[in-house]
Coordinates of C-alpha atoms in Angstrom, one line a residue:
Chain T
X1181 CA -219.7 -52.5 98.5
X1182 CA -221.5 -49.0 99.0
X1183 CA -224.2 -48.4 96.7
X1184 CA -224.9 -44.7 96.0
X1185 CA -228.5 -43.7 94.6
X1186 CA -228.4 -41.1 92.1
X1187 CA -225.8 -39.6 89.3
X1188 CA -226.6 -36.0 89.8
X1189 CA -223.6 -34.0 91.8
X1190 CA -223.9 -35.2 95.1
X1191 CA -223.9 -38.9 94.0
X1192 CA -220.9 -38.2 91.1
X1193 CA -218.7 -36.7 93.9
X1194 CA -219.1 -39.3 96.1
X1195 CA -218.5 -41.9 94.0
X1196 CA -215.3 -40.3 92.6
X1197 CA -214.6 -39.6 96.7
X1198 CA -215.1 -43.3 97.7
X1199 CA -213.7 -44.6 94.2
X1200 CA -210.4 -43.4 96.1
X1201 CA -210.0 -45.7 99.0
X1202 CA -210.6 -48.1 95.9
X1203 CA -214.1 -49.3 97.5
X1204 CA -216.3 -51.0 95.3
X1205 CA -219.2 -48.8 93.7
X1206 CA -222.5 -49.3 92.5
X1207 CA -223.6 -45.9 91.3
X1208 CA -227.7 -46.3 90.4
X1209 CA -229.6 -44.1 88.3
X1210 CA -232.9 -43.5 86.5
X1211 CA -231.4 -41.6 83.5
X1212 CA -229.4 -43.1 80.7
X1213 CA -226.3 -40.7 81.1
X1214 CA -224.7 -39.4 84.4
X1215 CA -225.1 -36.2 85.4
X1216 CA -228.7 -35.8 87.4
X1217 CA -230.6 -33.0 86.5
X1218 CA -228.4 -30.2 86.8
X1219 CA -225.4 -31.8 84.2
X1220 CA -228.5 -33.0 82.1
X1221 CA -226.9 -32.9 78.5
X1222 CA -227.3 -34.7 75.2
X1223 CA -223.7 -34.4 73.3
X1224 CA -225.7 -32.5 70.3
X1225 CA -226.2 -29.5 72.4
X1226 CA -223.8 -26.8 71.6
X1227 CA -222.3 -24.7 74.0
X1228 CA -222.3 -27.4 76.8
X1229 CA -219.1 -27.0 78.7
X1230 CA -218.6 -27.9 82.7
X1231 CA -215.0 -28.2 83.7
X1232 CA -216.4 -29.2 86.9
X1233 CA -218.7 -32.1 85.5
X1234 CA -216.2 -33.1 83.1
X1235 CA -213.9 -33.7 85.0
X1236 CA -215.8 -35.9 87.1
X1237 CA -217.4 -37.7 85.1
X1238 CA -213.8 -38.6 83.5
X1239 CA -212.5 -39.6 87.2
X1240 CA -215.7 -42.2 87.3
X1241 CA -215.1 -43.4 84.2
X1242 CA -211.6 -44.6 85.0
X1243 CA -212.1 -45.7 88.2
X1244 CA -212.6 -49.3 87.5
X1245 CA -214.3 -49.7 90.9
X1246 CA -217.4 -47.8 89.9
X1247 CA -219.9 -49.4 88.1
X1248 CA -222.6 -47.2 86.7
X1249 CA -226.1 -48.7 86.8
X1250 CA -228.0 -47.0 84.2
X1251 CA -231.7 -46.7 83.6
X1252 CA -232.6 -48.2 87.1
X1253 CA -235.7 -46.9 88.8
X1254 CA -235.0 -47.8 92.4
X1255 CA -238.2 -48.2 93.8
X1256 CA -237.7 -49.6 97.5
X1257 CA -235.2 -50.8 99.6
X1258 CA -235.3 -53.5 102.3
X1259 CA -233.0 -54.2 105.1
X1260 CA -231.8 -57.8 105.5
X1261 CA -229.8 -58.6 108.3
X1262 CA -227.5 -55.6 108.8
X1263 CA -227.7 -55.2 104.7
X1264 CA -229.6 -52.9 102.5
X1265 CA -231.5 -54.5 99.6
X1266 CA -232.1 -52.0 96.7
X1267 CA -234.9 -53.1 94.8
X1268 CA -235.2 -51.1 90.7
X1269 CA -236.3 -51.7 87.7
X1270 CA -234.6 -51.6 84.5
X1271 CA -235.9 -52.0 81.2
X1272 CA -239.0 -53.2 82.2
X1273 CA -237.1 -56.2 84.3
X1274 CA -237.0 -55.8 88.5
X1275 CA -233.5 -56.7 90.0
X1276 CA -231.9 -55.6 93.3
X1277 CA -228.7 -54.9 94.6
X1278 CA -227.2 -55.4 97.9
X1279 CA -224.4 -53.4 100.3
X1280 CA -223.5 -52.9 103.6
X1281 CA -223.7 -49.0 103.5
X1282 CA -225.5 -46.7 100.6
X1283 CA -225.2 -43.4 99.9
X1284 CA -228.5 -41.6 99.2
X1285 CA -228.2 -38.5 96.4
X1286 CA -231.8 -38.5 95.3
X1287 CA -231.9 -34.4 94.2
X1288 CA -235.0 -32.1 93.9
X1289 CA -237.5 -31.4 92.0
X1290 CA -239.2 -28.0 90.8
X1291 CA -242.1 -26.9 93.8
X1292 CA -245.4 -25.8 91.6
X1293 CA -247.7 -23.5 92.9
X1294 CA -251.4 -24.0 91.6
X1295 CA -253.0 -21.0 89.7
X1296 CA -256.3 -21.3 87.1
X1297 CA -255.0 -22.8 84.0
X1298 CA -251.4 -24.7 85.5
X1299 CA -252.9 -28.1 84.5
X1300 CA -253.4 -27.0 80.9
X1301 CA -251.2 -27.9 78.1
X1302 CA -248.5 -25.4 77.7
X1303 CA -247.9 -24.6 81.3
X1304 CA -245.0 -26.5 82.7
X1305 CA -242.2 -26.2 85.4
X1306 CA -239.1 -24.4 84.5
X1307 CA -237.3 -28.0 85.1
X1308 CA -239.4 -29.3 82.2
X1309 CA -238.5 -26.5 79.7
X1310 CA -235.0 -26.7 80.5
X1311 CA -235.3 -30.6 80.5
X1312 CA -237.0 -30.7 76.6
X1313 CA -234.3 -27.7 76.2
X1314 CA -231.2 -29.3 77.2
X1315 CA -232.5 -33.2 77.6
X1316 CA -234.4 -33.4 74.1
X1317 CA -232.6 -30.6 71.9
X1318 CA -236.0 -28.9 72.2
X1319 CA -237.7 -25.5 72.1
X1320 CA -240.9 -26.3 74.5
X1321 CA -242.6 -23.0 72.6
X1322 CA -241.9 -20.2 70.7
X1323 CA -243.5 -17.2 73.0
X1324 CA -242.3 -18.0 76.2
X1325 CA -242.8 -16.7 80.1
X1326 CA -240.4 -17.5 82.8
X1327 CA -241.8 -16.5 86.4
X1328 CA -241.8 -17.5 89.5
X1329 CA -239.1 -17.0 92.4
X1330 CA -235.4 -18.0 92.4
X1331 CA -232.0 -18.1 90.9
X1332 CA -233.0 -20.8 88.4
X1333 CA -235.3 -18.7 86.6
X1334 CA -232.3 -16.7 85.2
X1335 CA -229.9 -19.9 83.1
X1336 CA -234.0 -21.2 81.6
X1337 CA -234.5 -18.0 80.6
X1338 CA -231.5 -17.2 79.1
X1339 CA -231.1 -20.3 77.9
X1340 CA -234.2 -20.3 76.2
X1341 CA -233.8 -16.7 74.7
X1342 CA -230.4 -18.7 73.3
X1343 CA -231.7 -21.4 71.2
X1344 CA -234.6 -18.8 69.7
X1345 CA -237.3 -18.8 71.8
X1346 CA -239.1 -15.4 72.4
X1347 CA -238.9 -14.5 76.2
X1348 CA -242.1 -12.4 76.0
X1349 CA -241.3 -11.8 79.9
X1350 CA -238.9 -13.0 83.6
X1351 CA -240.8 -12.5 86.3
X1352 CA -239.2 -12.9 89.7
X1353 CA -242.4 -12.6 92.3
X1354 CA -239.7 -11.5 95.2
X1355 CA -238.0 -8.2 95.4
X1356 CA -234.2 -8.0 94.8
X1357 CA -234.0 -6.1 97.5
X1358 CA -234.5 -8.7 99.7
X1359 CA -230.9 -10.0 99.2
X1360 CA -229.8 -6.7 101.4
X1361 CA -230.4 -9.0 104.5
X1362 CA -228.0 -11.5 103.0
X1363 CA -224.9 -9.4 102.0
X1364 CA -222.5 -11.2 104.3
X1365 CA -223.6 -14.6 102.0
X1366 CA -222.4 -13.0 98.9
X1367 CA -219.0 -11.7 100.5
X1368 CA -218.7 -15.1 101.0
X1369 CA -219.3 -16.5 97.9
X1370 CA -217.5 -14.1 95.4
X1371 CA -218.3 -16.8 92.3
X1372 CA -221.6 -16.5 93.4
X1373 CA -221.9 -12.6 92.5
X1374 CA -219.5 -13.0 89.4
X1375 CA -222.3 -15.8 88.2
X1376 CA -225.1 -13.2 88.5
X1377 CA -223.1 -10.9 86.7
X1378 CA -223.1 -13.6 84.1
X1379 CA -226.4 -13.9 84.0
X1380 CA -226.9 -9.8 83.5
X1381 CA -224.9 -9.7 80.3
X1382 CA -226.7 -12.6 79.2
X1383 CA -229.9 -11.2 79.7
X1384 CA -229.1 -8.3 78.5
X1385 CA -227.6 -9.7 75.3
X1386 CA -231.0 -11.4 74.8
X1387 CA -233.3 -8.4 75.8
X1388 CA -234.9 -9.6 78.7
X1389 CA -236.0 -7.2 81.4
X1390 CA -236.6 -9.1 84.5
X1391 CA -239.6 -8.1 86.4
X1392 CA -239.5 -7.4 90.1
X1393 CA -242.8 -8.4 92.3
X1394 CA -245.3 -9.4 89.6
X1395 CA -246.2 -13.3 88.4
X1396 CA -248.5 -15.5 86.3
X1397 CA -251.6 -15.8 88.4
X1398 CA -253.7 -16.8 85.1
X1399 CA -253.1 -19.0 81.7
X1400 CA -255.5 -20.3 79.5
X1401 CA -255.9 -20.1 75.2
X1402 CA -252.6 -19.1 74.6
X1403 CA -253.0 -15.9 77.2
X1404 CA -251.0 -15.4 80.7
X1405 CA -252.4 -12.8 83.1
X1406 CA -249.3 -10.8 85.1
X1407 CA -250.5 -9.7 88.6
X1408 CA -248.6 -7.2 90.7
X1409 CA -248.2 -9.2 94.1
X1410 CA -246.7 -8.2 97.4
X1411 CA -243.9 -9.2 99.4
X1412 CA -246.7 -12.1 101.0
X1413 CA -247.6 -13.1 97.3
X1414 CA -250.5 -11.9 97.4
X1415 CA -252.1 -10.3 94.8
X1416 CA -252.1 -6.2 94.5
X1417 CA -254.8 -3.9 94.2
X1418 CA -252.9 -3.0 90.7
X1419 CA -254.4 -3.6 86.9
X1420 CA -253.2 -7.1 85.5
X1421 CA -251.7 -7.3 81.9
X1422 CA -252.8 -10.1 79.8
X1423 CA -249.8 -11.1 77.3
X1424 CA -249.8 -13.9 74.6
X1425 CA -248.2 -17.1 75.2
X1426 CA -247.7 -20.5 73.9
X1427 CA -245.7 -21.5 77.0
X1428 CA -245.5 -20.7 80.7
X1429 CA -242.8 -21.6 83.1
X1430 CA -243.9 -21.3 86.2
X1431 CA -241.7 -22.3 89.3
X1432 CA -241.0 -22.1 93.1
X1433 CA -237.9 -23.1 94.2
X1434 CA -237.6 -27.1 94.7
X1435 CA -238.3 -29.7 96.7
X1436 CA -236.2 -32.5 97.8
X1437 CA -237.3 -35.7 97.3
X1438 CA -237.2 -37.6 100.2
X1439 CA -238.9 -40.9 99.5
X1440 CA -236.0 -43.1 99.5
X1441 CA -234.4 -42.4 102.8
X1442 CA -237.9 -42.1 104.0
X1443 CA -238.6 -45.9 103.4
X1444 CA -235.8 -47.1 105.8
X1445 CA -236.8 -44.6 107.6
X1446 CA -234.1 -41.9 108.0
X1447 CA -235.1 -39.3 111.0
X1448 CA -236.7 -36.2 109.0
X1449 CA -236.4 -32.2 110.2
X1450 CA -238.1 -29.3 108.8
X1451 CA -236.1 -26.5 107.1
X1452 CA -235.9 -23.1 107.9
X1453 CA -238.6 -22.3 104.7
X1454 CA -240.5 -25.0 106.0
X1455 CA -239.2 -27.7 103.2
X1456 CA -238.8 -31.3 105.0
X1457 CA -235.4 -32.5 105.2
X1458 CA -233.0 -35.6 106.1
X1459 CA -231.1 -35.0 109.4
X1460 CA -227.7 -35.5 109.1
X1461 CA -224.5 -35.1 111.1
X1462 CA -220.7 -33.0 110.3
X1463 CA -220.6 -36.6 108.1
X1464 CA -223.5 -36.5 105.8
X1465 CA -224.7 -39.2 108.0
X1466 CA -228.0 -40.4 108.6
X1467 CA -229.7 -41.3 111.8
X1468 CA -229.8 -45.1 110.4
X1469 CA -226.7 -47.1 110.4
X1470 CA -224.5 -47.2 107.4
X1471 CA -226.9 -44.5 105.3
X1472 CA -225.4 -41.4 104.3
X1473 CA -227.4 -38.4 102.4
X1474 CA -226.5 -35.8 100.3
X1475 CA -227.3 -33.1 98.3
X1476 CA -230.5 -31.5 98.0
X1477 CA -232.5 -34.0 100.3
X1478 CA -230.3 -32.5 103.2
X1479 CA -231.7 -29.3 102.5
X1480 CA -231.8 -27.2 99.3
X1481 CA -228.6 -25.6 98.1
X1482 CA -227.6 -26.1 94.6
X1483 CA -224.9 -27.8 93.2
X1484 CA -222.0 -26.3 94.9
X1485 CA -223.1 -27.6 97.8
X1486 CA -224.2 -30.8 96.8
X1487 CA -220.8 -31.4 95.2
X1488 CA -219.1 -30.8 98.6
X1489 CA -221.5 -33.0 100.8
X1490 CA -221.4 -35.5 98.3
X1491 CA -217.6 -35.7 98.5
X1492 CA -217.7 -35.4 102.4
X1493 CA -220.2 -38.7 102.1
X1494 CA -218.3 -40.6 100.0
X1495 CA -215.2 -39.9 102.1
X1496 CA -217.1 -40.6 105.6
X1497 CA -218.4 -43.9 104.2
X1498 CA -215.1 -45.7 103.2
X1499 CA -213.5 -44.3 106.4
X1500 CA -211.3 -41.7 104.7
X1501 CA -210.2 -38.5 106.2
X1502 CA -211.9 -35.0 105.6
X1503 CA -209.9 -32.3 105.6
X1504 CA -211.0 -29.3 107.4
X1505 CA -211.1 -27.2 104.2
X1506 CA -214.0 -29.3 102.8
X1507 CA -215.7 -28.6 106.1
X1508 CA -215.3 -25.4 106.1
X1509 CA -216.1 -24.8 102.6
X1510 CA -219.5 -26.6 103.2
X1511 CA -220.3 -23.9 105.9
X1512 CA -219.8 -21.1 103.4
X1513 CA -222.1 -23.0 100.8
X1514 CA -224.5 -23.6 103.5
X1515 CA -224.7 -19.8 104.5
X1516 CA -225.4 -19.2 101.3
X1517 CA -227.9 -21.5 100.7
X1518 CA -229.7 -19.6 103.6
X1519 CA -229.1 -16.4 101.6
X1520 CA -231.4 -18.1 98.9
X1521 CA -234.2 -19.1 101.2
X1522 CA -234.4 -15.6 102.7
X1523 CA -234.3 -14.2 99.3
X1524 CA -236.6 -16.4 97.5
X1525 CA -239.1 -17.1 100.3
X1526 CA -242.7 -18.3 98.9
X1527 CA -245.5 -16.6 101.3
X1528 CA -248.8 -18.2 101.3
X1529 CA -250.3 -15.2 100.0
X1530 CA -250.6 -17.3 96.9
X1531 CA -253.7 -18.9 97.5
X1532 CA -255.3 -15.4 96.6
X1533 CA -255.2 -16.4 93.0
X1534 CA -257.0 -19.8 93.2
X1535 CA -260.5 -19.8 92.1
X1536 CA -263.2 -21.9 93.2
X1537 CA -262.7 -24.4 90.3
X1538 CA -258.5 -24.3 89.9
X1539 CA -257.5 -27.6 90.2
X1540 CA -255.2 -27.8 93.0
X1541 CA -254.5 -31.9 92.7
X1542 CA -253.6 -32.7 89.3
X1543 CA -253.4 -36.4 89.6
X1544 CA -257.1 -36.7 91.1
X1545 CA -258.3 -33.3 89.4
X1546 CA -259.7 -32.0 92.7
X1547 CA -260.4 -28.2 93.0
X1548 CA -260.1 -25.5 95.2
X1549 CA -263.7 -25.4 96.1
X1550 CA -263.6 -28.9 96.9
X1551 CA -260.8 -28.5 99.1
X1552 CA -262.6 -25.7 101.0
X1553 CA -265.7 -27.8 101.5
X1554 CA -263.7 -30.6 103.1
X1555 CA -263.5 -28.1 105.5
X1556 CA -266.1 -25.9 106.3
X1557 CA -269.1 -28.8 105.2
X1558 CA -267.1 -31.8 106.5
X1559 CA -265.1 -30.8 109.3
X1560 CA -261.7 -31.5 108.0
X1561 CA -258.8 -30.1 110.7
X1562 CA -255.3 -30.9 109.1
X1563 CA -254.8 -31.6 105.5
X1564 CA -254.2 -35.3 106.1
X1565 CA -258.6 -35.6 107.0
X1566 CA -259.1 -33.2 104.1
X1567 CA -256.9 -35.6 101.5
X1568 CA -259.2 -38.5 102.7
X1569 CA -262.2 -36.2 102.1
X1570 CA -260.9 -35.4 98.3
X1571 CA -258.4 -37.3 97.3
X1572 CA -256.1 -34.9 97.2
X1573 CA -252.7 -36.1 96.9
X1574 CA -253.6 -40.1 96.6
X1575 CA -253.1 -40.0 92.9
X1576 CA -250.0 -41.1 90.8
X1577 CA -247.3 -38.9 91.8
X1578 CA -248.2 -39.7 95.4
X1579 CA -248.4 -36.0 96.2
X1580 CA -245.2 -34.9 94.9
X1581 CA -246.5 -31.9 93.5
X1582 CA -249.4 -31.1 95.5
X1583 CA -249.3 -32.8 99.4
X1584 CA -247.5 -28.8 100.5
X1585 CA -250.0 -26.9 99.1
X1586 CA -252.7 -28.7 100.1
X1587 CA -251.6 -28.2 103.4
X1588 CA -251.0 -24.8 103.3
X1589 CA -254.3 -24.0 102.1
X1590 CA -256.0 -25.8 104.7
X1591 CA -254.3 -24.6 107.2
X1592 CA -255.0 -21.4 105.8
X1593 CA -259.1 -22.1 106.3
X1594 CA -258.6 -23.6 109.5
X1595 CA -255.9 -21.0 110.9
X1596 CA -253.9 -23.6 112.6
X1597 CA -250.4 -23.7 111.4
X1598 CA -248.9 -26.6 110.0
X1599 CA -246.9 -28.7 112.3
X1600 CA -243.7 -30.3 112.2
X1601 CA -245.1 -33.5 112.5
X1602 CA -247.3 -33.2 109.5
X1603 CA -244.5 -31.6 107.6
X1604 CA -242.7 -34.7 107.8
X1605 CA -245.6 -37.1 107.5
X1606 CA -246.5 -35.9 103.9
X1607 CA -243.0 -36.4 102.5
X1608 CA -243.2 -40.3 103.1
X1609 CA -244.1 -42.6 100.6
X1610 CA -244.2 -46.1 100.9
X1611 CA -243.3 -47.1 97.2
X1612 CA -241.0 -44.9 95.1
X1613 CA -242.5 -45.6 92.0
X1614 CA -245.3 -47.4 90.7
X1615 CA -244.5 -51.2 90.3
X1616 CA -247.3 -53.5 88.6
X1617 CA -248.0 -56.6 91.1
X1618 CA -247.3 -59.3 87.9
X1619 CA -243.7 -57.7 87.8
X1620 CA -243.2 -57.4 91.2
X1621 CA -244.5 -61.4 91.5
X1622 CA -242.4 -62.1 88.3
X1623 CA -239.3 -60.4 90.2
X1624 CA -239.3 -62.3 93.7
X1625 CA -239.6 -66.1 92.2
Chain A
X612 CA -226.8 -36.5 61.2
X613 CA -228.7 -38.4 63.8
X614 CA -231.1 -41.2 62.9
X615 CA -234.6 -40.6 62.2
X616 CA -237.0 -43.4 64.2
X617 CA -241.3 -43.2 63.3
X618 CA -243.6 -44.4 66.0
X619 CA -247.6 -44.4 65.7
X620 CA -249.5 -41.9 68.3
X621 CA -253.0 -42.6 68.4
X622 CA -253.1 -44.3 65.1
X623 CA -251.2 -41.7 63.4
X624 CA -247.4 -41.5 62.7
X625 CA -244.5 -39.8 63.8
X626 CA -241.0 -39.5 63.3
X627 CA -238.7 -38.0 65.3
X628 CA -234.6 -37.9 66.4
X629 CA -233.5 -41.5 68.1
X630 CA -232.9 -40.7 71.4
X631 CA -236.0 -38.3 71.9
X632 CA -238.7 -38.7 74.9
X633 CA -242.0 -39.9 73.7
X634 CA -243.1 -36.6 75.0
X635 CA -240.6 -34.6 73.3
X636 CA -241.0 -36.3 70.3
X637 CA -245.0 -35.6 70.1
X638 CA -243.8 -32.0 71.2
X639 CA -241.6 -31.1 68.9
X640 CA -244.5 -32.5 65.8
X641 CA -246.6 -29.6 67.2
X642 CA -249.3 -32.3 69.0
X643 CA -248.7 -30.9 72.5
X644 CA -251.4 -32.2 74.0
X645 CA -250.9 -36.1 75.5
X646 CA -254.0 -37.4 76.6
X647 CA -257.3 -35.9 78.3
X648 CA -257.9 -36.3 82.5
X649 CA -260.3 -39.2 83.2
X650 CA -262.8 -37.1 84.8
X651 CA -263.3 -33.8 83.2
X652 CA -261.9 -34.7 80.2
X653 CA -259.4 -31.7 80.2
X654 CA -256.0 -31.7 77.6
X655 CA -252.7 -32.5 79.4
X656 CA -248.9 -31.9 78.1
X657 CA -245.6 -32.4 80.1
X658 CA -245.4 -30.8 83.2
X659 CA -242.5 -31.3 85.3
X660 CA -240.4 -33.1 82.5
X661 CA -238.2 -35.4 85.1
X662 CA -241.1 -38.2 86.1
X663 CA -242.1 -36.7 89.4
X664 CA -245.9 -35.5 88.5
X665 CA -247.2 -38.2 86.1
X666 CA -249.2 -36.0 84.2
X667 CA -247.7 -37.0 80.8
X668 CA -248.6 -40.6 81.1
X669 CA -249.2 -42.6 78.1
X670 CA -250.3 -46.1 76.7
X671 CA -246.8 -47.3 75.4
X672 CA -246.9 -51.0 73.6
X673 CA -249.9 -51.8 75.5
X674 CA -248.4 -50.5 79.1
X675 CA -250.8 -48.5 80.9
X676 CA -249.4 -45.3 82.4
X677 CA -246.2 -44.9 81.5
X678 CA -244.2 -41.4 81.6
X679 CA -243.3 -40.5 78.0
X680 CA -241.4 -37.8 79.6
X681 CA -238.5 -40.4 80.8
X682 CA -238.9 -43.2 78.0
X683 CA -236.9 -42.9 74.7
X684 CA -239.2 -42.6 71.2
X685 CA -238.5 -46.2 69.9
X686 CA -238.8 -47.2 65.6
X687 CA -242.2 -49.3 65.5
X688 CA -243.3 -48.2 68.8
X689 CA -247.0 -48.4 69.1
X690 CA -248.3 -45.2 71.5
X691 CA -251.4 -44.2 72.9
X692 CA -253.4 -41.7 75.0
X693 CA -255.9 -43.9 76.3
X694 CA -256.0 -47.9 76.9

């Protein structure tokens, strides 16, 4: 049996790929319906139409070797004897699952980047409004700002504008520009430019003037405060605007999550933007026997991508053939994925717009200023002395949101770049999700 | 039509679509703030939406810290910011 950890792209495409060979399939994840967070759908929505997702999702269904595990937090695995134990929790009960070989397709998350007023209500990722959006059936405001950096930025916006909200302004904090270093990606990837083209007569049809180079650096009372910044983020010598808001959608790019592979400890390389990633081979395969990866936790790329090393996974891991197309169409995605890093590249001139009290760790509400003095007072070097000092990063969400920047600000007061090594170190986690002791005692009897 | 499901938030009732988050639920009534930060007492809402950050967490049935971004809005459910 192969067990394959998350429904999003990567793990529906290689389930359907290993469904073939007629392997048996345990496909586990959190979410009530298929899809992960990209084919995130409730069948109210209107206007919801994927050929692509459709059609796999009808290939799963039929395949009666797949078995769809639903609702299942997965929050550790064990290795027994050559076998890997998968440990989740489902409706409140712990149960586990054994196989010989598993397929990790864990996905990404939105990257947040602190600025005064990000903790407070009606400031959220752009995941999250597109989540109560597409997830919920749910406008997260009325007056809404989309900002950030990246390609996502464009279908919430639009999105949004389509179901009613007021896009009071999209603004992408990189210059367009910058995609004249990537043209050879986009000759590549011809669907890629007809999608943008999409996306212009969509935001044209709902009157939204994307904004080059500026961002929210401010939100508080309903207000958001647009800085011009530079090509480092940081921000210009230029007047801010202050514009009226009940909702800000703030995000950078995303962040794999890298916790489960992490635990049976998959070898870990850091990405040309400095994201940590799995290392895998021409396979999708691990550096631990019998674990494959794909998707997003093998480095950021989107669903295309994700689709095809998903499929090239499945494939590898019941000892079917890959044709060389699939290869090779994996190398175009991957240049363009590149494209998208060069494009959309988050400098750490951000850290001009903290101020001494923005909270910086959410989870254990520690501030800038705190952060500063585990340095300067205390003698902090790295950022894994100054979470000790603070706490930064030791709350709930084990660092998930915060454990980069953290870093990144102290190695901007110390001046020592951030190394590899800690890179990596911050992405593992020893538990995936909280589990209370009573359950886990309950579980194991 | 879709069925219409009423939990208690803080004492107070709700209704809301079946299938709804908690969060979304409390969301969509206009109460968009969750629960206040143990240590400066500051508002919080959703945040990431998908159960990475933990910032929505809620008292549901007696269940400390619970994301009521990822669990479903249940008839009779009994929901709270603090325990």
């Amino acid at each position: 049996m192969i067990i394959i950890i998350g429904a999003g792209p990567a793990g529906l495409a290689a389930a359907e790929a290993a469904s073939r060979s007629g392997a048996e399939v345990a496909l586990i994840d959190s979410a009530s319906k298929k899809g992960g967070q990209y084919w995130r759908h409730r069948n109210s929505v209107k206007g919801y139409k994927s050929d692509r997702a459709d059609q796999l999702f009808s290939k799963i269904e039929s395949a009666s070797s797949v078995t769809h595990i639903s609702d299942a937090t997965v929050w550790s695995i064990e290795t027994q004897g050559g076998l890997y134990r998968v440990n989740y929790l489902q409706g409140g009960q712990e149960s586990s699952l054994t196989a010989e070989k598993l397929i990790i397709a864990t996905g990404a998350y939105d990257r947040s980047l602190p600025f005064p007023g990000w903790d407070l209500p009606g400031s959220m990722t752009p995941g999250a409004a597109q989540s109560l959006l597409k997830g919920h059936d749910l406008l997260p405001g009325k007056r809404i700002i989309v900002a950030g950096t990246g390609p996502f930025l464009l279908p919430v916006a639009t999105g949004l504008a389509e179901s009613g909200a007021e896009i009071v302004g999209l603004y992408e904090a990189n210059n367009p520009l910058r995609w004249l270093l990537s043209v050879h990606a986009l000759l590549l990837n011809p669907s890629k430019f007809l999608e943008l083209v999409y996306y212009a007569k969509l935001l044209r049809r709902s009157k939204i003037a994307p904004r080059f180079n500026q961002s929210v650096t401010r939100f508080s009372d309903g207000l958001a405060t647009i800085s011009g910044v530079n090509s480092r983020l940081q921000i210009g010598k230029k007047k801010s605007q202050t514009l009226s808001a009940d909702v800000v959608a703030v995000g950078w790019g995303f962040l794999p999550d890298l916790t489960l592979g992490g635990i049976v400890g998959c070898a870990q390389k850091v990405d040309s933007d400095g994201t940590t990633i799995f290392e895998v081979d021409d396979q999708q395969r691990s550096s631990v026997r019998n674990i494959w990866i794909a998707g997003e936790a093998t480095g950021i790329g989107g669903a295309d991508l994700s689709l095809i090393e998903g499929e090239i996974a499945g494939l590898s891991a019941t000892g079917q053939s890959i044709r060389s197309t699939l290869r090779l169409n994996r190398i175009r995605k991957q240049i363009f994925a590149n494209a998208l890093k060069r494009s959309y590249p988050v400098k750490d001139g951000w850290q001009s717009w903290l101020e001494e009290n923005t909270t910086v760790c959410r989870c254990e509400e520690v501030k800038m200023s705190e952060i500063c003095e585990s340095v300067t007072e205390l003698g902090a070097e790295d950022s894994r002395t100054a979470k000790l000092f603070t706490r930064a990063g030791m709350g709930l969400c084990q660092g998930r949101v915060c454990s980069r920047n953290v870093s990144e600000i102290v190695a901007g007061l110390t001046h020592c770049p951030i190394t590899d090594g800690e890179r990596i170190a911050l992405s593992n986690r020893p538990i995936a999700s909280p589990i209370s002791l009573g359950l886990l005692g309950d579980g194991k009897k | 039509m879709t069925n219409q499901i009423s939990f208690t938030f803080n004492g107070k009732e709700f209704t809301c679509e079946s299938g709804q988050s908690i969060a979304a639920a409390l969301i969509a009534s206009d109460n968009r703030q969750l629960r206040t930060t143990r240590f400066e007492n500051e508002p919080r809402s959703i945040f990431c939406g998908i159960g990475i950050c933990f910032d929505c967490v809620l008292v549901v049935d007696g269940v400390a810290n619970q994301r009521s971004c990822l669990i479903e809005a249940k008839q009779g459910m009994n929901v709270e910011s603090t325990p």
